[in-house]
Short mmCIF file of C-alpha atoms in Angstrom, two decimals:
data_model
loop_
_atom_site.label_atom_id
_atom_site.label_comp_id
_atom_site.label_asym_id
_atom_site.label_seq_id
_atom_site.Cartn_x
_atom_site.Cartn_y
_atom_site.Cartn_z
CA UNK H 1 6.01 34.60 -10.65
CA UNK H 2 8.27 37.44 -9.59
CA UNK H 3 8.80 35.13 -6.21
CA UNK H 4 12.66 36.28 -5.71
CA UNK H 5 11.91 39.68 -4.03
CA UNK H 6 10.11 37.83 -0.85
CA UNK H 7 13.40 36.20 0.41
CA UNK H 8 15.10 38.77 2.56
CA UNK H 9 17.02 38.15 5.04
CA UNK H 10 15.58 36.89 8.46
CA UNK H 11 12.89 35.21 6.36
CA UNK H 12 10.81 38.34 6.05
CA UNK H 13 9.10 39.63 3.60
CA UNK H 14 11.00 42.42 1.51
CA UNK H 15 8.63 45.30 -0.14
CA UNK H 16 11.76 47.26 -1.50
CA UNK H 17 11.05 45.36 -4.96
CA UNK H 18 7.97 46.10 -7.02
CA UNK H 19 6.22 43.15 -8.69
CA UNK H 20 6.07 43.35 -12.40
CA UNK H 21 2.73 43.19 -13.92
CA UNK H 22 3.61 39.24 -14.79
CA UNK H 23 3.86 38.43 -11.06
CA UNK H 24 1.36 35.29 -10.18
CA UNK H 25 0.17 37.22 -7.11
CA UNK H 26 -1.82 39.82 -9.63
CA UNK H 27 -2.94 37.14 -11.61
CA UNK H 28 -6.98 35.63 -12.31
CA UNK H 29 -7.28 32.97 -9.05
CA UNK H 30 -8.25 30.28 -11.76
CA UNK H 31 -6.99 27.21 -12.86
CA UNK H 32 -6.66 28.01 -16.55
CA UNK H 33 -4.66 31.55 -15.82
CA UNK H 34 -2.17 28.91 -13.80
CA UNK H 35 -1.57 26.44 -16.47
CA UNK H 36 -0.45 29.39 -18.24
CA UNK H 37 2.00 30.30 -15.81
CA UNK H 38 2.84 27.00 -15.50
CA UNK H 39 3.40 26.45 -19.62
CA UNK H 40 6.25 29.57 -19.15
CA UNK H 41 8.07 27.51 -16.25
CA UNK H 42 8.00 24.31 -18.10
CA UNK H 43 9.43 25.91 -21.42
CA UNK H 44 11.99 27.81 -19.30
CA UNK H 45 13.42 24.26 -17.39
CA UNK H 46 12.87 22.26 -20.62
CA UNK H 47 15.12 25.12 -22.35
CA UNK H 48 17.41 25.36 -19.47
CA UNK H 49 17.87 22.05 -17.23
CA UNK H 50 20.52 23.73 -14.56
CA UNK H 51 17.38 25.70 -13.52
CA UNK H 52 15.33 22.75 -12.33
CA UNK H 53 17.34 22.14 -8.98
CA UNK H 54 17.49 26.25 -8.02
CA UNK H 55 14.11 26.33 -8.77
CA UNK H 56 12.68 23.56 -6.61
CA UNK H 57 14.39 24.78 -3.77
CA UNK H 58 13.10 28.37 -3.97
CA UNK H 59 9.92 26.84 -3.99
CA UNK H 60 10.46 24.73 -1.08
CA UNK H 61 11.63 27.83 0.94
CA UNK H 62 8.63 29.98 -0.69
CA UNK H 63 6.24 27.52 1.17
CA UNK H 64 7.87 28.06 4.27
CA UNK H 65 6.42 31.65 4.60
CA UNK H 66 2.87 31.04 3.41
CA UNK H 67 2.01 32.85 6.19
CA UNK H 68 2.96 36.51 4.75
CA UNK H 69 0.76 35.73 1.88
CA UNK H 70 -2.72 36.53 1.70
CA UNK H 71 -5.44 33.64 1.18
CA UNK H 72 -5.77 35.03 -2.43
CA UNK H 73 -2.51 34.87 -2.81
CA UNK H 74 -1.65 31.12 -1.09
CA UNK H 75 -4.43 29.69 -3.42
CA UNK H 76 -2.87 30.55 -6.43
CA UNK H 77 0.58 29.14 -5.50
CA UNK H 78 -1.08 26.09 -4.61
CA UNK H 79 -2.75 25.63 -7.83
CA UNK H 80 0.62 26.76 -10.07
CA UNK H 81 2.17 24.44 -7.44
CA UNK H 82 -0.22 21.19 -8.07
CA UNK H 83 -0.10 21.91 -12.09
CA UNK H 84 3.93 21.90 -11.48
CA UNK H 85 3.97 18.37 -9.78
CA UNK H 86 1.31 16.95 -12.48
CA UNK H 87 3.92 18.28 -15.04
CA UNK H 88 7.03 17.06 -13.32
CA UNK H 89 8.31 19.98 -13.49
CA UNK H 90 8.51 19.81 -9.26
CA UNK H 91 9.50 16.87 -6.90
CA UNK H 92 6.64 15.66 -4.40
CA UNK H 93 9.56 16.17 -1.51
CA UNK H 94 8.64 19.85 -1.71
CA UNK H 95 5.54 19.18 0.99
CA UNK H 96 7.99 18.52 3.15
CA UNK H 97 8.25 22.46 3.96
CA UNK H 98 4.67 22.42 4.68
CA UNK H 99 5.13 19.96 7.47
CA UNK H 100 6.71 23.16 9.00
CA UNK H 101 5.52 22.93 12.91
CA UNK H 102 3.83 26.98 12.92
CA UNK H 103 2.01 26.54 9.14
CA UNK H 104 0.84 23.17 10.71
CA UNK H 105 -0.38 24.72 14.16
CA UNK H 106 -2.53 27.66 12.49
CA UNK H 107 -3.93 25.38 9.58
CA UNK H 108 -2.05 27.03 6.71
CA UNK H 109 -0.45 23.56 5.65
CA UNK H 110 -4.06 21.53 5.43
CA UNK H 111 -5.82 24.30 3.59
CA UNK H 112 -2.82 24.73 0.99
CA UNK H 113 -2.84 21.28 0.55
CA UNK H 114 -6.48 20.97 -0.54
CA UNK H 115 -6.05 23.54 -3.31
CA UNK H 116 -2.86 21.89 -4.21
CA UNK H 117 -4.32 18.29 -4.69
CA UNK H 118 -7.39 19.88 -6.23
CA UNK H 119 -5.07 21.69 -8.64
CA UNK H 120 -2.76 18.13 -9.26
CA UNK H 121 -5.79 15.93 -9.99
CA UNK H 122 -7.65 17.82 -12.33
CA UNK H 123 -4.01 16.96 -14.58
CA UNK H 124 -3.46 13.81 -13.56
CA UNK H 125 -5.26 10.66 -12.01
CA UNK H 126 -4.76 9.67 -8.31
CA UNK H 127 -2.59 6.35 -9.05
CA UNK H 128 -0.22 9.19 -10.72
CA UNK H 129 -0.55 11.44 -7.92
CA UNK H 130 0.01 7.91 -5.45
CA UNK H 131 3.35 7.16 -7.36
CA UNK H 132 4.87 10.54 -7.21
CA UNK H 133 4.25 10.01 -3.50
CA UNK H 134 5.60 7.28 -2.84
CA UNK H 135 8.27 8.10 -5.20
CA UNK H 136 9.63 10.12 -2.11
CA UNK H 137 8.16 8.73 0.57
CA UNK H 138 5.89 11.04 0.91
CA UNK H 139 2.53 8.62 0.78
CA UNK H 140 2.70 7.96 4.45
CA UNK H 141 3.52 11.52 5.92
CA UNK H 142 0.26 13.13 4.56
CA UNK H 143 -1.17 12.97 8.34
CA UNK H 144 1.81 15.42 9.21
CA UNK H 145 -0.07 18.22 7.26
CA UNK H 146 -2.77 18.16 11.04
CA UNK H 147 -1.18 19.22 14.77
CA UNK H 148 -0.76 16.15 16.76
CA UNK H 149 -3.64 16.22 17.63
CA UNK H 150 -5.39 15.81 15.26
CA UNK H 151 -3.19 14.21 13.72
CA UNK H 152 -6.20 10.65 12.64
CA UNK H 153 -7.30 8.39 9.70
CA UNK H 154 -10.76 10.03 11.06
CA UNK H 155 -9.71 13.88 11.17
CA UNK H 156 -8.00 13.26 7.63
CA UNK H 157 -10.35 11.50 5.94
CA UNK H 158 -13.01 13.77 6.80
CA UNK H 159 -11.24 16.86 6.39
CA UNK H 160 -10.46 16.13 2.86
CA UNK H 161 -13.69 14.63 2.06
CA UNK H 162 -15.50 17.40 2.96
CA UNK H 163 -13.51 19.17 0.58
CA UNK H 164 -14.25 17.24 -2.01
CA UNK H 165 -11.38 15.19 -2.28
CA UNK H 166 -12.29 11.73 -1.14
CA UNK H 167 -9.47 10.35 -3.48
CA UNK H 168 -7.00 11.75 -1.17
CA UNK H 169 -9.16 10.49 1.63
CA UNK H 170 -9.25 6.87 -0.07
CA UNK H 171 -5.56 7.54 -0.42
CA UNK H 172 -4.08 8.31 3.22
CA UNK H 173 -6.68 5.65 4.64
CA UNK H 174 -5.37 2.41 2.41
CA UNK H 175 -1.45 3.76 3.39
CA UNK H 176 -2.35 3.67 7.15
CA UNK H 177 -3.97 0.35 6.64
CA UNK H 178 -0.83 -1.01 4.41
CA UNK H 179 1.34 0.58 7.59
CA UNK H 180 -1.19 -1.25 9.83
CA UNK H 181 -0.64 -5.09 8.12
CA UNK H 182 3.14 -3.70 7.78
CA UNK H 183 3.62 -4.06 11.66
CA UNK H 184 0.82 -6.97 12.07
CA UNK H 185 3.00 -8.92 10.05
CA UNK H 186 6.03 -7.88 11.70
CA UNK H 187 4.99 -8.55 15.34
CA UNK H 188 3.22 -11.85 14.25
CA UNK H 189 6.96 -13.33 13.09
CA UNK H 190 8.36 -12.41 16.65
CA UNK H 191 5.57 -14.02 18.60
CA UNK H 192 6.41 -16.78 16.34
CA UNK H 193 9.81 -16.81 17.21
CA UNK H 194 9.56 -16.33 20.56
CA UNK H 195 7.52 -19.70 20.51
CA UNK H 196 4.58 -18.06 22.00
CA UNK H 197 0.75 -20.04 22.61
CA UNK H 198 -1.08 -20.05 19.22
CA UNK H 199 -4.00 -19.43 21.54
CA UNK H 200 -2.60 -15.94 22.57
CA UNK H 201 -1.30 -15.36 18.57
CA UNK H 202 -4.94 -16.23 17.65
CA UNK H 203 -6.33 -13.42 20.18
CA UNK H 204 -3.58 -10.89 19.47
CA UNK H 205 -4.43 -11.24 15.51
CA UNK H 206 -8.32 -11.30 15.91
CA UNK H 207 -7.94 -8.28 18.14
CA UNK H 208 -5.97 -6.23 15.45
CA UNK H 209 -8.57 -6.97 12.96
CA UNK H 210 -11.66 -5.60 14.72
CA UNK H 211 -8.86 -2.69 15.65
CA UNK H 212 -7.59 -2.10 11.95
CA UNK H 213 -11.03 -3.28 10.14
CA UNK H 214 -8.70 -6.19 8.39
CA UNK H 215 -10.92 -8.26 6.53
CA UNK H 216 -10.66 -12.39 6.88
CA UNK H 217 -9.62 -12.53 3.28
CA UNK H 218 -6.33 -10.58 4.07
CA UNK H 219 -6.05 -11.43 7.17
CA UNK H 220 -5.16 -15.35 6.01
CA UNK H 221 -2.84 -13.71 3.49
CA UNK H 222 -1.02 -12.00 6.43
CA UNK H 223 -1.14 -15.04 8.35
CA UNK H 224 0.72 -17.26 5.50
CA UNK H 225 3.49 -14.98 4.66
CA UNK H 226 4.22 -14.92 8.40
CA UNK H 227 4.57 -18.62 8.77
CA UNK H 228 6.26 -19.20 5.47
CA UNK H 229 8.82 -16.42 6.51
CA UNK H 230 9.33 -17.74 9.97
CA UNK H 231 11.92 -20.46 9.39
CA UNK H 232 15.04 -20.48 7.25
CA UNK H 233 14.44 -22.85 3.88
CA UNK H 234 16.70 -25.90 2.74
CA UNK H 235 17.98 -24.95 -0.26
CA UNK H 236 17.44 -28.88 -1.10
CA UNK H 237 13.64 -29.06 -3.31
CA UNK H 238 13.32 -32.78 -1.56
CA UNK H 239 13.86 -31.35 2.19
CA UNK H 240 11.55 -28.25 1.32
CA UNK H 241 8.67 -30.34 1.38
CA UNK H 242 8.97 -32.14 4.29
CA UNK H 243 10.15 -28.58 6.46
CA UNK H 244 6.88 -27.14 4.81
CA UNK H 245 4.51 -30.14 5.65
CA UNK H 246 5.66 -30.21 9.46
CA UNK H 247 5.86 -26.56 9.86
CA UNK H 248 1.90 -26.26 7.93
CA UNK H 249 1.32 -29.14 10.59
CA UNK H 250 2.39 -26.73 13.31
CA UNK H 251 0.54 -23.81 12.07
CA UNK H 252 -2.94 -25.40 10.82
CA UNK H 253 -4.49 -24.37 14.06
CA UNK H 254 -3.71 -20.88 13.70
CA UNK H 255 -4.63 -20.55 9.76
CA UNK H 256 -8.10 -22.65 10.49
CA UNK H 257 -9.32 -20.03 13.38
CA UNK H 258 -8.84 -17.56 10.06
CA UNK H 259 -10.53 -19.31 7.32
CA UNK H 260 -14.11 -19.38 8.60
CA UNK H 261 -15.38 -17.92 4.70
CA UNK H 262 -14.75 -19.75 2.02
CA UNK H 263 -13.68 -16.67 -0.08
CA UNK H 264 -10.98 -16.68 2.97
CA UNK H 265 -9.94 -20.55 2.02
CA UNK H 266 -10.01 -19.48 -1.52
CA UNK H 267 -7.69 -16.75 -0.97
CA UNK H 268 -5.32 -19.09 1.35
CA UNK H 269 -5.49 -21.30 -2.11
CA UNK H 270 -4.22 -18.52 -4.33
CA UNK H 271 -1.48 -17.13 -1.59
CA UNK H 272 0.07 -21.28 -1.38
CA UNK H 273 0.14 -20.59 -5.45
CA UNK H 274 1.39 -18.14 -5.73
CA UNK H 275 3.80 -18.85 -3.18
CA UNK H 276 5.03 -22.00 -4.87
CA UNK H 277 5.39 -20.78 -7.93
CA UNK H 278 7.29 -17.54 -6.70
CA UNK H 279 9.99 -19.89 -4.92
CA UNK H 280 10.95 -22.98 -7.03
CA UNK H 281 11.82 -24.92 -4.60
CA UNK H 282 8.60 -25.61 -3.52
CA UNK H 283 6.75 -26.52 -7.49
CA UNK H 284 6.81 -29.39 -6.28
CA UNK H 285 5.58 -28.97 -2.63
CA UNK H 286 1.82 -27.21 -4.01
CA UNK H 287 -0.20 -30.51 -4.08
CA UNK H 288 1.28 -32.04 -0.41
CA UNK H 289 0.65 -28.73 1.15
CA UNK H 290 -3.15 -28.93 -0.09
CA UNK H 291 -3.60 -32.09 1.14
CA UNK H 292 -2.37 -31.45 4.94
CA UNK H 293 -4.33 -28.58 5.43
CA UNK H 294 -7.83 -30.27 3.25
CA UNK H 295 -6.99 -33.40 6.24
CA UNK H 296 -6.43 -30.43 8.91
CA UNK H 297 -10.08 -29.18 7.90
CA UNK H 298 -8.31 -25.42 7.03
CA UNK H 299 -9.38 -25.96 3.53
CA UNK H 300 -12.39 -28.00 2.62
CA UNK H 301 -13.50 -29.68 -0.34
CA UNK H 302 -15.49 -26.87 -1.54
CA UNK H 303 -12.64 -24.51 -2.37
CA UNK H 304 -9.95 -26.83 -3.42
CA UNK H 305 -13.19 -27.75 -6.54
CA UNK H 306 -13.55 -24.28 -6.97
CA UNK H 307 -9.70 -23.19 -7.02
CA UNK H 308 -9.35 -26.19 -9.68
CA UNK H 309 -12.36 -25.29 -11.98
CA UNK H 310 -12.13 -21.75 -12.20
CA UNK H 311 -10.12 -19.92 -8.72
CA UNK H 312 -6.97 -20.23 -10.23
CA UNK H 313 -4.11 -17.67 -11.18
CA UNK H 314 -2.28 -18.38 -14.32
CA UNK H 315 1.16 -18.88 -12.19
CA UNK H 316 2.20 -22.02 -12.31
CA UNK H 317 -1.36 -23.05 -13.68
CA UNK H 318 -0.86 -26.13 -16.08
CA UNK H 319 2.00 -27.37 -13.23
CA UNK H 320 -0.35 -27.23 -10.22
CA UNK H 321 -3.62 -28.50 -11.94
CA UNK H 322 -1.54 -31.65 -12.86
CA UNK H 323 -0.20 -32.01 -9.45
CA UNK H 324 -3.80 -31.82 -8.25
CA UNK H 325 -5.99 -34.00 -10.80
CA UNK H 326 -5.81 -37.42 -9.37
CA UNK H 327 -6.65 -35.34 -5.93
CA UNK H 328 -9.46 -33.67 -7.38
CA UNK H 329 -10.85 -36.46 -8.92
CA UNK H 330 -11.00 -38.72 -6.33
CA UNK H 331 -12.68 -35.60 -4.14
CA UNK H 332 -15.78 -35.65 -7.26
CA UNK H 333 -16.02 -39.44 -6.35
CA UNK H 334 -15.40 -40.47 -3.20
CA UNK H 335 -18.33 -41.91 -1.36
CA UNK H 336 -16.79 -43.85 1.45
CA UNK H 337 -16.64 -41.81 4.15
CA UNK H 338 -14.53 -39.34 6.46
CA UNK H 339 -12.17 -42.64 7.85
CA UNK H 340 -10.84 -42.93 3.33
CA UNK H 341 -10.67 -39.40 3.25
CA UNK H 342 -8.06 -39.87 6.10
CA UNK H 343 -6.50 -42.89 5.14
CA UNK H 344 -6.27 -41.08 1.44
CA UNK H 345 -4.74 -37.96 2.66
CA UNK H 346 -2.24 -39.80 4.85
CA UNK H 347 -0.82 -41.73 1.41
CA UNK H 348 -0.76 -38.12 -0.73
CA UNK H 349 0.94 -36.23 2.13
CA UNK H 350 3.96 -39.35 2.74
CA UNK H 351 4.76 -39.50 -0.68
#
């Protein structure tokens, strides 16, 4: 790649050295000719390992003055580069130089990044490409590569789709919506700590869907972890279930405004599942829990048949199902009336 000779001092380009007729920049601008290069790097930092730190930060400074290079020239560092991170041969932390403010400003850091990305996924897959990412938290700064204003899951997404990358699209637009639920869930545990109306907390979260495009389904999901991580447990299994049942009492408003779909009551089933099996204290708690919110109409009759005949997870499976036959079979054959599905509740929910 020759690359040494462009780091003079001042962060200029130097011309005093002549490329060798190996340098990248007077290579074919295809991918193949770049796996090649990148075959020679990979040998070299297999064969010696103290080169792998010196060369990942020449690289990161290299990408700092894209803008001496000619397009030619930036597309085929972008596709060595790409090949390099598929490899491993190169951390994902070295985009951070192309969140440089002037290669941002004059579009050099967005068009690199296409042929980069192009370049990474035609060696890997995008959940590879996701995990290197994340790896260094790089998954949610991608929106950094557009000025600031610009900077939208909008302007991204099309952007990159256009150029034929709608993984990346799919990509940035699921991390802004994780980021989204992120702080949903964080401001819905202070209004609950504050004590504040369910009314407003019902407005506040139905407002952030339509904002965020949060389905119902996750919504409910949301919605449960937030209660269950509002109060501090007993560490006692028999004074779990009773701080569950009147807190669920508490909340049942507020989770029945968000399970208008059954799918959405289905889900609420799985999340109390999963949720009782993931904290032991409460493997006993599953069937009482059911019960309150079947009596405070949140889950109806419907679901709870459907979560017992086939909705189910494995966790905790043959424990819960017990829990829930006698439940489940009095639901198949009850014929009395709303006033003994009451009275019925009451007696499962005291015991």
């Amino acid at each position: 790649m020759n690359y040494v000779f462009f780091s003079a001092p001042g962060g200029t380009l130097s011309e005093d050295v002549t490329p060798t007729e190996f340098c990248l920049f007077k290579a074919q601008e295809d991918i193949e000719t770049m796996q090649a290069y990148a075959q020679v790097f990979n040998k070299l930092i297999r064969r010696y390992k103290y080169l792998e730190k010196g060369f990942e930060e020449e690289i990161k400074k290299l990408l700092l003055f894209l803008k001496g290079f000619t397009e030619s020239e930036r597309n085929k560092l972008a596709m060595l580069t790409g090949i390099l991170l598929a490899n491993g041969n190169l951390s994902a932390s070295i985009l951070s130089s192309l969140f440089n403010e002037n290669l941002v400003k004059e579009g050099v850091s967005a068009c690199f990044a296409v042929k980069l990305f192009k370049s990474w996924l035609s060696e890997k897959d995008i959940s590879s490409v996701a995990t290197s990412l994340r790896k260094v938290g790089m998954d949610n700064r991608l929106m950094e590569l557009f000025p600031a204003n610009k900077r939208s899951c909008e302007h991204f997404s099309k952007y990159f789709t256009d150029a034929g990358l709608k993984e990346i699209s799919d990509f940035a637009r699921n991390q802004q919506s994780i980021g989204a639920r992120k702080e949903l869930q964080k401001e819905l545990q202070e209004q609950m700590a504050r004590g504040d109306p369910l009314k407003d907390i019902i407005a506040y979260v139905r407002e952030e869907m339509k904002k965020n495009n949060i389905s119902e389904q996750t919504m409910i999901g949301l919605i449960w972890l937030s209660v269950m991580s509002s109060v501090e447990w007993n560490k006692k299994e028999e004074l779990v279930t009773e701080q569950a049942i009147k807190l669920l009492k508490q909340y049942s408003p507020l989770l029945k405004a968000f399970t208008s779909q059954g799918l959405s009551e289905l889900t609420l089933l799985l999340k109390i599942q999963e949720y009782c099996y993931d904290n032991i204290h409460f493997m006993k708690a599953f069937q009482k829990i059911v019960v309150l919110l079947y009596k405070a109409d949140v889950l109806s009759e419907e679901a709870i048949l459907k979560w017992y005949n086939e909705g189910h997870v494995t966790k905790g499976k043959s424990v819960f199902l017990e829990q829930m036959k006698k439940f489940v079979e009095w639901l198949k054959n009850a014929e009395e009336g709303k006033h003994l599905t009451v009275s019925f509740c009451s007696v499962f929910v005291s015991r």
